[in-house]
PDB file of C-alpha atoms in Angstrom:
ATOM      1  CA  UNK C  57      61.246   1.918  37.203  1.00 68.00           C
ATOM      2  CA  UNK C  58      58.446   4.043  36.292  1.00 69.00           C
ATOM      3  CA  UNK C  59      58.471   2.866  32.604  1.00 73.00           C
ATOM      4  CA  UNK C  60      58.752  -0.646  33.253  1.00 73.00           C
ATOM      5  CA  UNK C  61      55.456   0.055  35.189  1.00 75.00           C
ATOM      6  CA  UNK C  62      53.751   1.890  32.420  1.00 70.00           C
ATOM      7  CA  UNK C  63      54.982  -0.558  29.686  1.00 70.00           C
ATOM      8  CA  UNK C  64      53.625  -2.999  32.204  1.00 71.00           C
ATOM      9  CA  UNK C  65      50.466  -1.151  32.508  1.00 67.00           C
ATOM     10  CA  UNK C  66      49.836  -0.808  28.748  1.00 72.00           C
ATOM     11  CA  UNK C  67      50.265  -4.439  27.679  1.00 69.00           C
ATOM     12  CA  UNK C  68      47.962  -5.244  30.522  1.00 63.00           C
ATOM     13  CA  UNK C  69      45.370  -2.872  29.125  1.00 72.00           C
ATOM     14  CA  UNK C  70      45.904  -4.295  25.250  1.00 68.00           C
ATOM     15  CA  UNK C  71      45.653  -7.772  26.304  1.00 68.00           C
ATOM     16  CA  UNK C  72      42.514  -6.858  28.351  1.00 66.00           C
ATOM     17  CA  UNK C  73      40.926  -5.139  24.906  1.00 69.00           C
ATOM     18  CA  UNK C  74      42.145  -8.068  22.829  1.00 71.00           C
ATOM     19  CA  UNK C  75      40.301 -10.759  25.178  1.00 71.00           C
ATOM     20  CA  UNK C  76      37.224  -8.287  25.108  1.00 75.00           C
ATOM     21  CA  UNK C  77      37.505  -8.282  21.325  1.00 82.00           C
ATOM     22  CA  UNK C  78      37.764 -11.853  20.816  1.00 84.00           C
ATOM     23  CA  UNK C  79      34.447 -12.188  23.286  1.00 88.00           C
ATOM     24  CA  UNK C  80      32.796  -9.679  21.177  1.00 88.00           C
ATOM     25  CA  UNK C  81      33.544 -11.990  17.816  1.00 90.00           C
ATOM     26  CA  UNK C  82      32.474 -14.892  20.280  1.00 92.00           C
ATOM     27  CA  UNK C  83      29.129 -13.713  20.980  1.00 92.00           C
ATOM     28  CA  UNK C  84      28.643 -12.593  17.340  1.00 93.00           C
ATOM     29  CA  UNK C  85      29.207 -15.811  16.252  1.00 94.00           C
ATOM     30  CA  UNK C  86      26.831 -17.818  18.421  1.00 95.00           C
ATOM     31  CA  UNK C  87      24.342 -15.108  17.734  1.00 95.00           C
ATOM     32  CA  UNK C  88      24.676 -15.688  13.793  1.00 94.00           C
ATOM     33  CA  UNK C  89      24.358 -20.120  14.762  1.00 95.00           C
ATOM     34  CA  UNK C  90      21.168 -18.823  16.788  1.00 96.00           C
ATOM     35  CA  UNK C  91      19.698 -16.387  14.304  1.00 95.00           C
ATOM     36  CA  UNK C  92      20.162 -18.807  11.076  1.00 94.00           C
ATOM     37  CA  UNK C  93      19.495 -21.869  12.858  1.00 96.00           C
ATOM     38  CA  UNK C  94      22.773 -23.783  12.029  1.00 95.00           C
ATOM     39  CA  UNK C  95      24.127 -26.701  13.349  1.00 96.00           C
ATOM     40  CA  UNK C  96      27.253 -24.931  14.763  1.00 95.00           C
ATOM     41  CA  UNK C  97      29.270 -22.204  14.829  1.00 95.00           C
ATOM     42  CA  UNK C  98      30.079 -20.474  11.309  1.00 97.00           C
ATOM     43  CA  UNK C  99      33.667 -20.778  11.996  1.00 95.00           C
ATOM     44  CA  UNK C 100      34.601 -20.019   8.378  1.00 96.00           C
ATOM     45  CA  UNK C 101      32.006 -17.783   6.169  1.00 97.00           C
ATOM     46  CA  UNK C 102      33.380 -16.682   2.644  1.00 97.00           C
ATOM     47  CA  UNK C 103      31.127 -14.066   1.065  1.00 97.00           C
ATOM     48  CA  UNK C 104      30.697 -13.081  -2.427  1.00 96.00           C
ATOM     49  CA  UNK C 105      30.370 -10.482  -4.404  1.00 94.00           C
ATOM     50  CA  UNK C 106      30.253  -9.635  -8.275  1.00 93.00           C
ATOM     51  CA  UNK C 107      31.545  -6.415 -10.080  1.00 92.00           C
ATOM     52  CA  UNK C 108      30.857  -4.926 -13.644  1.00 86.00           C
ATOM     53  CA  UNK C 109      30.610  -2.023 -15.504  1.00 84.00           C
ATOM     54  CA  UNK C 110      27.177  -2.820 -17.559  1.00 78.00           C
ATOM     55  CA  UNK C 111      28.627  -6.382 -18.756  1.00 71.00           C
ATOM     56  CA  UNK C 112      32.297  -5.219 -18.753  1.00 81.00           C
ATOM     57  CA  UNK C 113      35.563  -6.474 -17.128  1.00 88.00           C
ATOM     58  CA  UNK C 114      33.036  -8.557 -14.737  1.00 92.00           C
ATOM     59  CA  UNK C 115      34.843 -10.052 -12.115  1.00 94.00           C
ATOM     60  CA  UNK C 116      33.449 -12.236  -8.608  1.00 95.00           C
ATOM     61  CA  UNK C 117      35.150 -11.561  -5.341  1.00 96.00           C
ATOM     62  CA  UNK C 118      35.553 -13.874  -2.300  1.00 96.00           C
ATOM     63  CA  UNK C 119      36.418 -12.918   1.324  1.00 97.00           C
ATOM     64  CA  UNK C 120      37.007 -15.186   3.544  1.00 96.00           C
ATOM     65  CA  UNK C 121      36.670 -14.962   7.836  1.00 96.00           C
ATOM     66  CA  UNK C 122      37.955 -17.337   9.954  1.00 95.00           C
ATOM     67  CA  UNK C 123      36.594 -17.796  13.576  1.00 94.00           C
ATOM     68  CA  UNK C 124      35.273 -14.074  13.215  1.00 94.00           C
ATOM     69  CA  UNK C 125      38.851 -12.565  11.586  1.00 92.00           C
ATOM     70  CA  UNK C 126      39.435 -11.484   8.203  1.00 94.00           C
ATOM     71  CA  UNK C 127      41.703 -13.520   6.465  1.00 94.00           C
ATOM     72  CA  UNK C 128      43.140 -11.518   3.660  1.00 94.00           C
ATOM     73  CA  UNK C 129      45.540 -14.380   2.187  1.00 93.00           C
ATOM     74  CA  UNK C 130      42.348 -16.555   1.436  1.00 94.00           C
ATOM     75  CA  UNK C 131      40.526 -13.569   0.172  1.00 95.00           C
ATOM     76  CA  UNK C 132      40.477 -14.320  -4.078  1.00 94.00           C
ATOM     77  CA  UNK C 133      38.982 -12.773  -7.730  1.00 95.00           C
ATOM     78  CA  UNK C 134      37.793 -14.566 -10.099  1.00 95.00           C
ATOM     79  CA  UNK C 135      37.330 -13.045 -13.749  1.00 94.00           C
ATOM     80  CA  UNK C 136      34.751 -13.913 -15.265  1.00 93.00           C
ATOM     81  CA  UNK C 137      35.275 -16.176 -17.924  1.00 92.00           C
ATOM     82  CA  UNK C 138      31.838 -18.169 -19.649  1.00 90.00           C
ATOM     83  CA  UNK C 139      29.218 -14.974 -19.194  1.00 89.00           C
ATOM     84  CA  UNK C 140      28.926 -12.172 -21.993  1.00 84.00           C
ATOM     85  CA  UNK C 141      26.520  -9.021 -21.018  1.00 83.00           C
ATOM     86  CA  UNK C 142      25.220  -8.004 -17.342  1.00 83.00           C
ATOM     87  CA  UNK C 143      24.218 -11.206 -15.976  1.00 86.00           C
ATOM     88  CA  UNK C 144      24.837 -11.131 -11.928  1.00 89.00           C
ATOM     89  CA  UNK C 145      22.834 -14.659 -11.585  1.00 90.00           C
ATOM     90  CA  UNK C 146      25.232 -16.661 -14.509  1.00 92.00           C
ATOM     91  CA  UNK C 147      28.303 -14.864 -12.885  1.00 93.00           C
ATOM     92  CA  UNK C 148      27.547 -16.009  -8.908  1.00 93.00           C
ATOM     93  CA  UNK C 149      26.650 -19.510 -10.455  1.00 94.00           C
ATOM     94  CA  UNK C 150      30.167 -19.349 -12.003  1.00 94.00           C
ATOM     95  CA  UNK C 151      31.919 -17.989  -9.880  1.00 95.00           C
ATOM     96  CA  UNK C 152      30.432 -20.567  -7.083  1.00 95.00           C
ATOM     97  CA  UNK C 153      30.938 -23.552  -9.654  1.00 94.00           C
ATOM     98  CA  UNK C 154      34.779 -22.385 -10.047  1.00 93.00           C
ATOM     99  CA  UNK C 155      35.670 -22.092  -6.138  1.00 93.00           C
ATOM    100  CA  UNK C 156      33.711 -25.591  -5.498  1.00 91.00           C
ATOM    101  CA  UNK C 157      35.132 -27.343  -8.278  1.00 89.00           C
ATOM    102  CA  UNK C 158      38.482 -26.018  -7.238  1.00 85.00           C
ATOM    103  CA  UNK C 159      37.846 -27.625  -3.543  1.00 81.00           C
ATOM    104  CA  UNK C 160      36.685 -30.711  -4.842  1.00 81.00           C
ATOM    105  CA  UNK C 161      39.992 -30.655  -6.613  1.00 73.00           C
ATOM    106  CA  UNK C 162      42.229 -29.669  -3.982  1.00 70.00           C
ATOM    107  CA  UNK C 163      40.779 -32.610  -1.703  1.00 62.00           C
ATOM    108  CA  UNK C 164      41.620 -34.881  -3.919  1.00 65.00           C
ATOM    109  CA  UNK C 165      45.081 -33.780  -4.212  1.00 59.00           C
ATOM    110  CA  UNK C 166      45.372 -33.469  -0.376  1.00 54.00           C
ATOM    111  CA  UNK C 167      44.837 -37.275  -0.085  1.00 59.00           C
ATOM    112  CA  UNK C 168      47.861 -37.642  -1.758  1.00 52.00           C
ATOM    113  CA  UNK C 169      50.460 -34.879  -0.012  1.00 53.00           C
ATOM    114  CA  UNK C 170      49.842 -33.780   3.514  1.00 50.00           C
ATOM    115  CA  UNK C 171      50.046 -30.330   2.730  1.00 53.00           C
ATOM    116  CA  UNK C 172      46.965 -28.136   3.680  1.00 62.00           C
ATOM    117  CA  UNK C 173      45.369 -26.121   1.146  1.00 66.00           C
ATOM    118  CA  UNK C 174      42.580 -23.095   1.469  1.00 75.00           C
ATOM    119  CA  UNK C 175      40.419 -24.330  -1.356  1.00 77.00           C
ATOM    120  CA  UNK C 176      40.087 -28.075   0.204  1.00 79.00           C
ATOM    121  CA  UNK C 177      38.495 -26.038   2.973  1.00 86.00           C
ATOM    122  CA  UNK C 178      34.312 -26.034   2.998  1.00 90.00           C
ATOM    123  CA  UNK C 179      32.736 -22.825   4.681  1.00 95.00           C
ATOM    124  CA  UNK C 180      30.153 -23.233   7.327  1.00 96.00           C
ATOM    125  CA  UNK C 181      28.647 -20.534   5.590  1.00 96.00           C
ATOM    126  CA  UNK C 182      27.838 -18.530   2.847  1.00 95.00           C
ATOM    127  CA  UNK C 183      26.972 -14.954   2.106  1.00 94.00           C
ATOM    128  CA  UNK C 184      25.356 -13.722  -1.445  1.00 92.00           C
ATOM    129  CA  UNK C 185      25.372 -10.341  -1.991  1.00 87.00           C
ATOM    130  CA  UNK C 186      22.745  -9.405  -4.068  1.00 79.00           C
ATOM    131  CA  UNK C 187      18.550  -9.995  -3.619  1.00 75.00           C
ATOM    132  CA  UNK C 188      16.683 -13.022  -4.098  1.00 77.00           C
ATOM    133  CA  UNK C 189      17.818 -13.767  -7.534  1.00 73.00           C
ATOM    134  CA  UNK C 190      21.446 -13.974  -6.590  1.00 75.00           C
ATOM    135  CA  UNK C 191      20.730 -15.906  -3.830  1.00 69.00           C
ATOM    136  CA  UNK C 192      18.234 -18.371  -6.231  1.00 75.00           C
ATOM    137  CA  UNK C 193      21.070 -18.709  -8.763  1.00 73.00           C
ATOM    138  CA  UNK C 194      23.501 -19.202  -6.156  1.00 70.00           C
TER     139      UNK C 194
END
């Protein structure tokens, strides 16, 4: 009897800390609409990211959340295909051009079969890592 209490007693308390958690990513979110002025909630925000060693094996990153959770399936790399040498701003704009064009694609494709796919899915927003030239190029 005394374990079915405690087992009772220790799902109560994870459920409590998963309904605080989810309140937590709640409040973060509406904080991020207020902050940046957007139109709604970001429910979905893929950030991005580019790696090289001085030019070499450069490769562009994208993680994705959804609703404030990490969402490692949707999470992709993208080598970098069209830019020679240390170029961050060429490699977000391809990188960008790549996943965009992909969506565009997978929309149209998605007209066609009802099956849902992550690239037909627009974010609500976007994160540049990198300064003000990233961001310009982006």
């Amino acid at each position: 009897m005394n374990m079915a209490i405690d087992n009772a007693n220790k799902g109560l308390q994870l459920a409590k800390a998963k309904e605080m958690n989810l309140q937590a990513i709640t409040s973060g979110l509406q904080q991020l609409k207020d902050k940046l002025q957007l139109p709604r909630m970001p429910l979905r925000i893929e950030c991005y990211d580019i790696s090289n060693i001085q030019g070499v094996l450069a490769v562009g990153s994208m993680i994705v959340l959804e609703k404030g959770i990490p969402k490692p399936a949707h999470y992709r790399r993208f080598k970098i295909k069209t830019v020679t040498g240390a170029d961050d701003y060429a490699m977000i704009q391809e990188v960008l051009r790549r996943r965009f064009k992909r969506a565009a694609g997978a929309r149209e494709l998605n007209e066609t079969t009802p099956q849902k796919d992550n690239w037909a899915i627009n974010p609500d927003l976007i994160l540049i890592d990198g300064g003000k030239g990233q961001l310009s190029a982006a």
